[in-house]
Coordinates of C-alpha atoms in Angstrom, one line a residue:
X25 CA 9.8 -0.3 34.1
X26 CA 9.0 -0.3 30.4
X27 CA 11.2 -0.3 27.3
X28 CA 10.1 2.0 24.5
X29 CA 10.8 2.1 20.8
X30 CA 12.9 4.8 19.3
X31 CA 12.9 6.7 16.0
X32 CA 10.0 8.0 13.9
X33 CA 6.6 6.9 15.0
X34 CA 4.7 4.9 12.3
X35 CA 1.0 5.2 11.6
X36 CA -0.9 3.4 14.4
X37 CA -2.6 0.2 13.4
X38 CA -3.9 -0.8 16.8
X39 CA -3.9 1.3 20.1
X40 CA -4.9 0.0 23.5
X41 CA -5.3 2.8 26.0
X42 CA -5.6 2.0 29.7
X43 CA -7.5 -1.2 28.8
X44 CA -8.8 -3.6 31.4
X45 CA -11.0 -6.7 31.1
X46 CA -12.9 -8.2 34.0
X47 CA -15.3 -11.2 34.3
X48 CA -18.5 -9.7 35.6
X49 CA -19.7 -13.0 37.2
X50 CA -16.6 -13.4 39.3
X51 CA -14.9 -10.1 39.3
X52 CA -11.7 -11.7 38.1
X53 CA -9.2 -9.3 36.4
X54 CA -8.0 -10.7 33.1
X55 CA -6.2 -7.6 31.9
X56 CA -5.3 -4.5 34.0
X57 CA -4.4 -1.1 32.6
X58 CA -2.8 -2.2 29.3
X59 CA -1.2 0.5 27.1
X60 CA 0.1 -0.7 23.7
X61 CA 0.5 0.7 20.2
X62 CA 1.2 -1.3 17.1
X63 CA 2.5 0.7 14.2
X64 CA 2.1 0.0 10.4
X65 CA 4.8 -2.4 9.2
X66 CA 5.8 -3.4 12.7
X67 CA 6.2 -7.1 13.6
X68 CA 5.5 -7.9 17.3
X69 CA 5.7 -11.0 19.4
X70 CA 3.3 -11.3 22.3
X71 CA 4.8 -13.4 25.0
X72 CA 3.8 -14.5 28.5
X73 CA 3.0 -17.5 30.6
X74 CA -0.3 -19.4 30.3
X75 CA -3.0 -17.2 31.8
X76 CA -1.1 -14.0 31.3
X77 CA -3.8 -12.6 29.1
X78 CA -2.3 -13.0 25.6
X79 CA -5.4 -14.5 24.0
X80 CA -7.6 -11.8 25.5
X81 CA -5.4 -9.1 24.0
X82 CA -5.5 -10.7 20.6
X83 CA -9.3 -11.0 20.8
X84 CA -9.5 -7.3 21.5
X85 CA -7.3 -6.3 18.6
X86 CA -9.1 -8.8 16.4
X87 CA -12.4 -7.1 17.2
X88 CA -13.9 -10.2 18.8
X89 CA -14.7 -8.5 22.2
X90 CA -14.9 -5.2 23.9
X91 CA -12.8 -4.0 26.9
X92 CA -14.4 -3.5 30.3
X93 CA -12.7 -0.2 30.6
X94 CA -10.4 1.8 28.4
X95 CA -10.4 2.2 24.7
X96 CA -9.3 0.0 21.8
X97 CA -8.7 1.5 18.3
X98 CA -8.0 -0.8 15.4
X99 CA -7.4 0.4 11.8
X100 CA -8.6 3.8 12.8
X101 CA -11.9 2.6 14.3
X102 CA -12.8 2.6 18.0
X103 CA -14.5 -0.6 19.3
X104 CA -18.0 0.3 20.4
X105 CA -18.4 2.8 17.6
X106 CA -18.0 0.5 14.6
X107 CA -19.6 -2.6 13.2
X108 CA -17.3 -5.3 14.5
X109 CA -18.2 -7.7 11.7
X110 CA -17.1 -5.1 9.1
X111 CA -13.9 -4.4 11.0
X112 CA -13.0 -8.1 11.3
X113 CA -13.2 -8.4 7.5
X114 CA -10.1 -6.2 7.3
X115 CA -8.0 -8.1 9.9
X116 CA -6.2 -11.3 9.0
X117 CA -6.3 -14.1 11.6
X118 CA -4.4 -17.3 11.6
X119 CA -5.1 -19.9 14.4
X120 CA -4.6 -23.6 14.6
X121 CA -8.1 -23.7 16.2
X122 CA -9.8 -22.3 13.0
X123 CA -12.6 -24.5 11.7
X124 CA -11.9 -25.5 8.1
X125 CA -13.8 -28.2 6.0
X126 CA -11.3 -31.0 5.8
X127 CA -12.6 -32.1 2.4
X128 CA -12.2 -28.6 0.8
X129 CA -9.2 -28.1 -1.5
X130 CA -6.4 -25.7 -0.4
X131 CA -7.6 -23.3 -3.2
X132 CA -11.1 -23.4 -1.8
X133 CA -10.0 -22.8 1.7
X134 CA -8.1 -19.7 0.6
X135 CA -11.1 -18.5 -1.4
X136 CA -13.2 -18.5 1.8
X137 CA -10.9 -15.8 3.1
X138 CA -12.6 -13.4 0.6
X139 CA -15.9 -13.8 2.3
X140 CA -14.8 -14.6 5.8
X141 CA -16.9 -17.7 5.9
X142 CA -16.2 -21.4 6.7
X143 CA -18.0 -22.8 3.7
X144 CA -17.4 -21.3 0.2
X145 CA -19.9 -18.9 -1.3
X146 CA -19.2 -19.8 -4.9
X147 CA -21.3 -17.0 -6.5
X148 CA -19.1 -14.3 -5.0
X149 CA -15.8 -15.7 -6.3
X150 CA -15.2 -14.2 -9.8
X151 CA -12.1 -14.8 -11.9
X152 CA -10.1 -12.1 -10.2
X153 CA -10.8 -13.5 -6.8
X154 CA -9.9 -17.0 -7.9
X155 CA -6.7 -15.7 -9.5
X156 CA -5.8 -13.9 -6.3
X157 CA -6.2 -17.1 -4.3
X158 CA -3.9 -18.9 -6.8
X159 CA -1.3 -16.0 -6.5
X160 CA -1.4 -16.2 -2.7
X161 CA -0.8 -20.0 -2.7
X162 CA 2.2 -19.3 -5.0
X163 CA 3.5 -16.5 -2.7
X164 CA 3.4 -19.0 0.3
X165 CA 5.2 -21.5 -2.0
X166 CA 2.3 -24.1 -1.9
X167 CA 0.8 -23.6 -5.3
X168 CA 1.2 -27.3 -5.9
X169 CA -1.4 -28.0 -3.1
X170 CA -4.2 -26.1 -4.8
X171 CA -6.2 -29.2 -5.6
X172 CA -5.2 -31.2 -2.5
X173 CA -7.8 -31.7 0.2
X174 CA -7.0 -29.6 3.3
X175 CA -7.5 -32.7 5.5
X176 CA -4.6 -34.6 4.0
X177 CA -2.2 -31.7 4.1
X178 CA 0.5 -31.7 6.7
X179 CA 0.4 -29.4 9.7
X180 CA 2.9 -27.0 8.2
X181 CA 1.1 -27.0 4.9
X182 CA -2.2 -26.3 6.6
X183 CA -0.6 -23.4 8.5
X184 CA 0.6 -21.8 5.3
X185 CA -2.8 -22.3 3.6
X186 CA -4.4 -20.5 6.6
X187 CA -1.9 -17.6 6.1
X188 CA -2.9 -17.4 2.5
X189 CA -6.5 -17.4 3.5
X190 CA -6.0 -14.6 5.9
X191 CA -4.3 -12.5 3.2
X192 CA -7.3 -12.7 0.9
X193 CA -8.7 -9.6 2.4
X194 CA -5.4 -7.7 1.9
X195 CA -5.3 -6.8 5.6
X196 CA -3.1 -4.2 7.1
X197 CA -2.9 -6.3 10.3
X198 CA -2.2 -10.0 10.5
X199 CA -2.8 -11.8 13.9
X200 CA -1.1 -15.2 14.4
X201 CA -2.4 -17.1 17.4
X202 CA 0.1 -19.9 18.2
X203 CA 0.4 -20.8 14.5
X204 CA 3.3 -23.2 15.2
X205 CA 1.2 -25.4 17.5
X206 CA 2.1 -29.1 16.9
X207 CA 4.4 -28.5 13.9
X208 CA 7.4 -30.6 13.5
X209 CA 10.8 -29.0 12.9
X210 CA 10.8 -28.8 9.1
X211 CA 7.2 -27.5 9.1
X212 CA 8.1 -24.9 11.7
X213 CA 11.0 -23.7 9.7
X214 CA 8.9 -23.5 6.5
X215 CA 6.4 -21.3 8.2
X216 CA 9.1 -19.1 9.8
X217 CA 10.6 -18.6 6.3
X218 CA 7.2 -17.8 4.9
X219 CA 6.5 -15.2 7.6
X220 CA 9.9 -13.6 7.0
X221 CA 9.3 -13.3 3.3
X222 CA 5.9 -11.6 3.9
X223 CA 7.6 -9.1 6.2
X224 CA 10.1 -8.2 3.6
X225 CA 7.7 -8.1 0.6
X226 CA 4.7 -6.4 2.3
X227 CA 6.1 -3.2 3.7
X228 CA 2.8 -1.9 5.3
X229 CA 1.7 -5.2 6.9
X230 CA 1.8 -5.3 10.7
X231 CA 1.9 -8.7 12.4
X232 CA 1.4 -9.8 16.0
X233 CA 2.5 -13.4 16.8
X234 CA 1.5 -15.2 20.0
X235 CA 3.9 -18.0 20.8
X236 CA 5.5 -19.8 23.8
X237 CA 8.8 -20.4 22.1
X238 CA 11.4 -17.8 21.1
X239 CA 12.7 -20.3 18.5
X240 CA 9.5 -19.7 16.6
X241 CA 10.1 -16.0 16.0
X242 CA 11.2 -15.0 12.5
X243 CA 14.1 -12.6 12.1
X244 CA 11.5 -10.0 11.1
X245 CA 10.2 -9.7 14.6
X246 CA 11.4 -6.3 15.8
X247 CA 9.2 -5.6 18.8
X248 CA 8.1 -7.7 21.8
X249 CA 5.4 -7.2 24.5
X250 CA 5.7 -9.2 27.7
X251 CA 2.6 -9.9 29.7
X252 CA 2.6 -11.1 33.3
X253 CA -0.6 -11.7 35.3
X254 CA -2.7 -9.4 33.0
X255 CA -0.3 -6.5 33.0
X256 CA 2.4 -5.2 30.7
X257 CA 5.8 -6.2 32.2
X258 CA 7.7 -4.4 29.5
X259 CA 7.5 -3.7 25.7
X260 CA 9.8 -2.3 23.0
X261 CA 12.5 -3.4 20.6
X262 CA 13.2 -7.1 20.7
X263 CA 16.9 -6.7 21.5
X264 CA 15.9 -4.7 24.6
X265 CA 13.1 -7.0 25.8
X266 CA 14.4 -10.5 24.9
X267 CA 17.0 -10.6 27.7
X268 CA 17.6 -13.1 30.4
X269 CA 16.6 -10.6 33.0
X270 CA 13.2 -9.7 31.5
X271 CA 12.4 -13.3 30.5
X272 CA 13.2 -14.5 34.0
X273 CA 10.9 -11.9 35.5
X274 CA 8.2 -12.8 33.0
X275 CA 8.2 -16.6 33.5
X276 CA 9.4 -16.8 37.1
X277 CA 12.4 -19.1 36.6
X278 CA 16.0 -18.5 35.5
X279 CA 16.1 -18.1 31.7
X280 CA 19.1 -17.5 29.4
X281 CA 18.5 -15.9 26.0
X282 CA 20.8 -16.0 23.0
X283 CA 20.6 -14.9 19.4
X284 CA 22.2 -16.4 16.3
X285 CA 21.8 -15.0 12.7
X286 CA 18.6 -13.1 13.7
X287 CA 17.0 -16.1 15.5
X288 CA 16.3 -16.2 19.2
X289 CA 16.9 -19.1 21.6
X290 CA 15.8 -19.4 25.3
X291 CA 16.7 -22.1 27.7
X292 CA 15.9 -22.4 31.4
X293 CA 18.6 -23.3 33.9
X294 CA 17.8 -25.6 36.8
X295 CA 16.0 -24.0 39.7
X296 CA 18.1 -24.7 42.7
X297 CA 16.3 -25.3 46.0
X298 CA 16.6 -22.7 48.7
X299 CA 19.1 -23.5 51.4
X300 CA 17.5 -24.5 54.7

């Protein structure tokens, strides 16, 4: 059973059609028969237990790998028929695992998003590019960090710097791979607020957020895809997918889901042992 979105269909930003991924060496099935469409301006959460295939799906949409079978179209280009490096330049990616020089200033880190490099390529950063980096820091409300070394910034500040860096290419698609990893409560809330502002001010921007915690989803998240053991369990509007029934099926233990002022909360009840 799958839930489906209703209403007018937006322009497709990413389309996975009957996609499967297998490891050739072992024959292990990572993804099996995945169908998924992300529309312009939609904000999706990608949820599932460890090993469900979330990272692989994100790598496909991020033009970092090809499927074993099926087709993947991103920003109107089909993987296998396009230069993956050029396509990646138009996709924003935020991950806590990204390598960034710790001694570089926040402004410099954001500048590297223009060239998609780890180290800055100073000759390519004209005044307009530098001004754009400054404007993005201001948009993420961290302009005061411009001259601060990335390595001494807090986890939440680093996360927002990486979001600003990802926006340098003015992407239509922004991928967030567990961006809240290891953030404390205030830092988490700052990042959630920032993502909510982006969703309301950038009408055409589509986002996909991978996380393990419903509490990390901003009120802007309107759609959810649940993965289980490499297959789509269900997908569709958040209010149809984020239910105790679906979450219990997805994670294999009793889960209660509630919502307050647009924010989601999940808690797991005690698993009672079977009667002898």
